[in-house]
Amino acid sequence: GYLTDCVTDGQTLFVADAWNNRVVAVDAKTHRLRAVASVPRVWSLTLQGNRLLAASRSERCLYILSTPNLALVGRRELPYAPVQVQHKGTSPATVAVLFEPLVLRLSDFAVAAAERFDYGFAPRTSAEFGPRGQVGWKRFTLTKEGVQVLIRTDKGDEKRVIPVSQGTPRALALTGTRLLIATMAGTLLIVAVHSETVLT
């Protein structure tokens, strides 16, 4: 299969097999198969008490399965294709879902299909511009306050922050002399690398 995620409660290992559209439960001690559940294009798993949440990319929903037998308890429809689901903390009512990225062509910013399995989904939080170690080299890093800039000058390294008022920055990318910043508010900022000013 094409294994995309796995979680365990200490007694059972739950594995997402995207290629075969299924979730598999394996006894952690004996390695014997315990149960199998059909989940189309399953991509991510998380445990929430005695429930296993399985994110289906093709169905755009969360499958709610009981553990350890993987019986279907219910489904939760989502607006977009989920690629990661995670339960954190002590609250049983809270689950975070990350969706398939929006893929844009840089030439005209038209939306392109994001159907490939090999897209990298982890957000990039730093980028470098210019030859490393030479005057003019810059490193951009995300912070809660905005984007921190470390620049190499003839007098040494300097630090400053590009403030981001349109939402908390979540990811960035560098293309040519433009820095693209995605925020949690759903905005995309384009920053000129040399002047460090927001263009749009």
CSV table of C-alpha atoms in Angstrom, one decimal:
chain,number,residue,atom,x,y,z
A,1,GLY,CA,0.0,0.0,0.0
A,2,TYR,CA,0.9,3.7,0.3
A,3,LEU,CA,1.1,4.4,4.0
A,4,THR,CA,0.5,8.0,4.9
A,5,ASP,CA,0.1,8.0,8.7
A,6,CYS,CA,0.0,5.9,11.8
A,7,VAL,CA,-1.0,6.4,15.5
A,8,THR,CA,-1.2,4.1,18.5
A,9,ASP,CA,-3.0,3.9,21.8
A,10,GLY,CA,-0.3,1.6,23.2
A,11,GLN,CA,-2.2,-1.6,22.5
A,12,THR,CA,-3.2,-1.1,18.8
A,13,LEU,CA,-1.4,0.4,15.9
A,14,PHE,CA,-3.7,2.2,13.4
A,15,VAL,CA,-2.3,2.7,9.9
A,16,ALA,CA,-3.6,4.8,7.1
A,17,ASP,CA,-3.2,3.0,3.7
A,18,ALA,CA,-4.1,5.7,1.1
A,19,TRP,CA,-3.4,3.5,-1.9
A,20,ASN,CA,-5.8,0.7,-0.8
A,21,ASN,CA,-8.4,3.2,0.7
A,22,ARG,CA,-8.4,1.7,4.1
A,23,VAL,CA,-7.4,2.0,7.8
A,24,VAL,CA,-5.8,-1.1,9.3
A,25,ALA,CA,-5.7,-1.9,13.1
A,26,VAL,CA,-2.8,-4.1,14.2
A,27,ASP,CA,-2.2,-5.6,17.7
A,28,ALA,CA,0.9,-3.8,19.0
A,29,LYS,CA,2.2,-7.0,20.8
A,30,THR,CA,1.4,-9.9,18.5
A,31,HIS,CA,1.4,-7.9,15.2
A,32,ARG,CA,-1.8,-9.6,14.2
A,33,LEU,CA,-4.4,-7.9,12.2
A,34,ARG,CA,-7.3,-6.7,14.4
A,35,ALA,CA,-9.6,-4.9,12.0
A,36,VAL,CA,-9.9,-3.1,8.6
A,37,ALA,CA,-12.1,-0.1,7.7
A,38,SER,CA,-12.8,1.3,4.3
A,39,VAL,CA,-11.8,5.0,4.1
A,40,PRO,CA,-11.4,6.4,0.6
A,41,ARG,CA,-8.0,8.2,0.0
A,42,VAL,CA,-7.3,8.2,3.8
A,43,TRP,CA,-4.4,10.6,4.5
A,44,SER,CA,-4.2,11.4,8.2
A,45,LEU,CA,-5.3,9.8,11.6
A,46,THR,CA,-5.7,11.0,15.1
A,47,LEU,CA,-7.0,9.4,18.3
A,48,GLN,CA,-9.6,11.1,20.4
A,49,GLY,CA,-10.5,9.0,23.4
A,50,ASN,CA,-12.0,5.7,22.1
A,51,ARG,CA,-12.5,7.2,18.6
A,52,LEU,CA,-10.2,7.3,15.6
A,53,LEU,CA,-10.6,10.2,13.2
A,54,ALA,CA,-9.5,9.4,9.7
A,55,ALA,CA,-9.2,12.3,7.1
A,56,SER,CA,-10.4,11.3,3.6
A,57,ARG,CA,-9.0,13.6,0.9
A,58,SER,CA,-11.3,12.4,-1.9
A,59,GLU,CA,-14.5,12.5,0.1
A,60,ARG,CA,-13.6,15.8,1.9
A,61,CYS,CA,-14.7,14.5,5.2
A,62,LEU,CA,-13.6,13.0,8.5
A,63,TYR,CA,-14.5,9.4,9.2
A,64,ILE,CA,-15.2,8.7,12.9
A,65,LEU,CA,-14.3,5.1,13.8
A,66,SER,CA,-14.6,3.3,17.1
A,67,THR,CA,-11.5,1.6,18.5
A,68,PRO,CA,-10.1,-1.0,18.3
A,69,ASN,CA,-12.7,-2.6,15.9
A,70,LEU,CA,-12.9,0.3,13.5
A,71,ALA,CA,-16.7,0.3,13.3
A,72,LEU,CA,-18.0,3.4,11.6
A,73,VAL,CA,-19.6,5.8,14.1
A,74,GLY,CA,-20.2,8.7,11.7
A,75,ARG,CA,-18.8,11.2,9.2
A,76,ARG,CA,-18.1,14.9,9.3
A,77,GLU,CA,-18.2,16.8,6.0
A,78,LEU,CA,-15.5,19.4,5.3
A,79,PRO,CA,-15.3,22.3,2.9
A,80,TYR,CA,-12.0,21.2,1.4
A,81,ALA,CA,-9.8,18.1,1.1
A,82,PRO,CA,-8.1,17.4,4.5
A,83,VAL,CA,-4.4,16.4,4.6
A,84,GLN,CA,-3.8,16.4,8.3
A,85,VAL,CA,-6.0,16.0,11.4
A,86,GLN,CA,-4.7,16.3,14.9
A,87,HIS,CA,-6.1,16.2,18.4
A,88,LYS,CA,-4.1,18.0,21.0
A,89,GLY,CA,-4.5,18.8,24.6
A,90,THR,CA,-7.1,17.5,27.1
A,91,SER,CA,-10.2,18.8,25.5
A,92,PRO,CA,-12.1,15.9,23.7
A,93,ALA,CA,-14.1,18.4,21.7
A,94,THR,CA,-11.3,20.0,19.8
A,95,VAL,CA,-9.6,18.8,16.6
A,96,ALA,CA,-7.4,20.7,14.2
A,97,VAL,CA,-7.7,20.0,10.4
A,98,LEU,CA,-5.3,21.2,7.8
A,99,PHE,CA,-6.5,21.3,4.2
A,100,GLU,CA,-4.9,20.5,0.8
A,101,PRO,CA,-2.9,23.5,-0.3
A,102,LEU,CA,-4.1,26.0,-2.8
A,103,VAL,CA,-1.7,25.7,-5.8
A,104,LEU,CA,-1.2,28.9,-7.8
A,105,ARG,CA,0.7,29.5,-11.0
A,106,LEU,CA,3.1,32.3,-10.4
A,107,SER,CA,2.8,33.7,-13.9
A,108,ASP,CA,-0.9,34.7,-13.5
A,109,PHE,CA,-1.9,33.4,-10.0
A,110,ALA,CA,-4.5,31.1,-11.6
A,111,VAL,CA,-5.5,28.1,-9.5
A,112,ALA,CA,-3.9,24.8,-10.6
A,113,ALA,CA,-5.0,21.3,-9.5
A,114,ALA,CA,-3.4,20.0,-6.3
A,115,GLU,CA,-4.0,16.3,-7.1
A,116,ARG,CA,-0.4,15.1,-6.8
A,117,PHE,CA,0.6,12.8,-3.9
A,118,ASP,CA,4.0,14.3,-3.8
A,119,TYR,CA,3.2,17.9,-2.9
A,120,GLY,CA,4.9,18.9,0.2
A,121,PHE,CA,2.3,19.9,2.8
A,122,ALA,CA,4.4,21.1,5.7
A,123,PRO,CA,4.5,24.9,5.8
A,124,ARG,CA,7.9,26.5,5.0
A,125,THR,CA,8.9,28.9,7.8
A,126,SER,CA,12.2,30.3,6.5
A,127,ALA,CA,13.9,31.3,3.3
A,128,GLU,CA,17.2,32.7,2.2
A,129,PHE,CA,18.1,35.3,-0.4
A,130,GLY,CA,21.6,35.8,-2.0
A,131,PRO,CA,24.9,34.1,-1.6
A,132,ARG,CA,25.2,32.9,2.0
A,133,GLY,CA,27.9,34.6,4.0
A,134,GLN,CA,28.3,37.5,1.7
A,135,VAL,CA,27.2,41.1,2.1
A,136,GLY,CA,23.5,41.4,1.1
A,137,TRP,CA,22.5,37.9,2.1
A,138,LYS,CA,19.2,37.8,3.9
A,139,ARG,CA,17.4,35.1,5.9
A,140,PHE,CA,13.6,35.5,6.5
A,141,THR,CA,12.0,33.6,9.4
A,142,LEU,CA,8.4,33.6,10.6
A,143,THR,CA,7.6,34.9,14.1
A,144,LYS,CA,4.4,35.9,15.9
A,145,GLU,CA,5.2,39.6,15.4
A,146,GLY,CA,5.8,39.2,11.6
A,147,VAL,CA,8.8,38.1,9.5
A,148,GLN,CA,12.2,38.5,11.1
A,149,VAL,CA,15.0,39.5,8.7
A,150,LEU,CA,18.6,38.7,9.3
A,151,ILE,CA,20.9,40.6,6.9
A,152,ARG,CA,24.6,40.4,6.4
A,153,THR,CA,26.2,43.9,6.1
A,154,ASP,CA,29.8,45.0,5.9
A,155,LYS,CA,29.5,45.9,9.6
A,156,GLY,CA,28.1,42.5,10.6
A,157,ASP,CA,24.7,41.0,10.9
A,158,GLU,CA,21.6,43.1,11.5
A,159,LYS,CA,18.1,42.0,12.6
A,160,ARG,CA,14.8,43.6,11.9
A,161,VAL,CA,11.1,42.6,11.6
A,162,ILE,CA,8.7,43.1,8.8
A,163,PRO,CA,5.3,43.6,10.6
A,164,VAL,CA,2.3,41.7,9.2
A,165,SER,CA,-1.0,43.3,10.2
A,166,GLN,CA,-3.2,41.0,7.9
A,167,GLY,CA,-3.1,38.0,10.2
A,168,THR,CA,-0.5,35.7,11.9
A,169,PRO,CA,2.1,34.6,9.3
A,170,ARG,CA,2.0,30.8,8.7
A,171,ALA,CA,4.2,30.0,5.7
A,172,LEU,CA,6.5,31.8,3.3
A,173,ALA,CA,8.2,31.2,0.0
A,174,LEU,CA,10.8,33.0,-2.0
A,175,THR,CA,10.6,33.5,-5.8
A,176,GLY,CA,13.1,35.8,-7.5
A,177,THR,CA,13.0,39.1,-5.7
A,178,ARG,CA,9.6,38.5,-4.2
A,179,LEU,CA,8.8,37.0,-0.8
A,180,LEU,CA,5.3,35.4,-0.5
A,181,ILE,CA,3.8,35.3,2.9
A,182,ALA,CA,0.6,33.2,3.7
A,183,THR,CA,-1.3,34.2,6.9
A,184,MET,CA,-3.8,32.4,9.1
A,185,ALA,CA,-6.4,35.0,8.0
A,186,GLY,CA,-6.3,33.6,4.5
A,187,THR,CA,-4.3,36.4,2.9
A,188,LEU,CA,-1.2,36.2,0.7
A,189,LEU,CA,1.2,39.1,0.9
A,190,ILE,CA,3.9,39.8,-1.7
A,191,VAL,CA,6.9,41.6,-0.3
A,192,ALA,CA,9.8,43.1,-2.3
A,193,VAL,CA,13.0,41.4,-1.0
A,194,HIS,CA,15.3,44.4,-1.5
A,195,SER,CA,13.1,47.1,0.1
A,196,GLU,CA,11.3,44.7,2.5
A,197,THR,CA,8.0,46.5,1.7
A,198,VAL,CA,4.6,44.9,1.1
A,199,LEU,CA,3.6,45.3,-2.6
A,200,THR,CA,0.1,43.8,-2.3
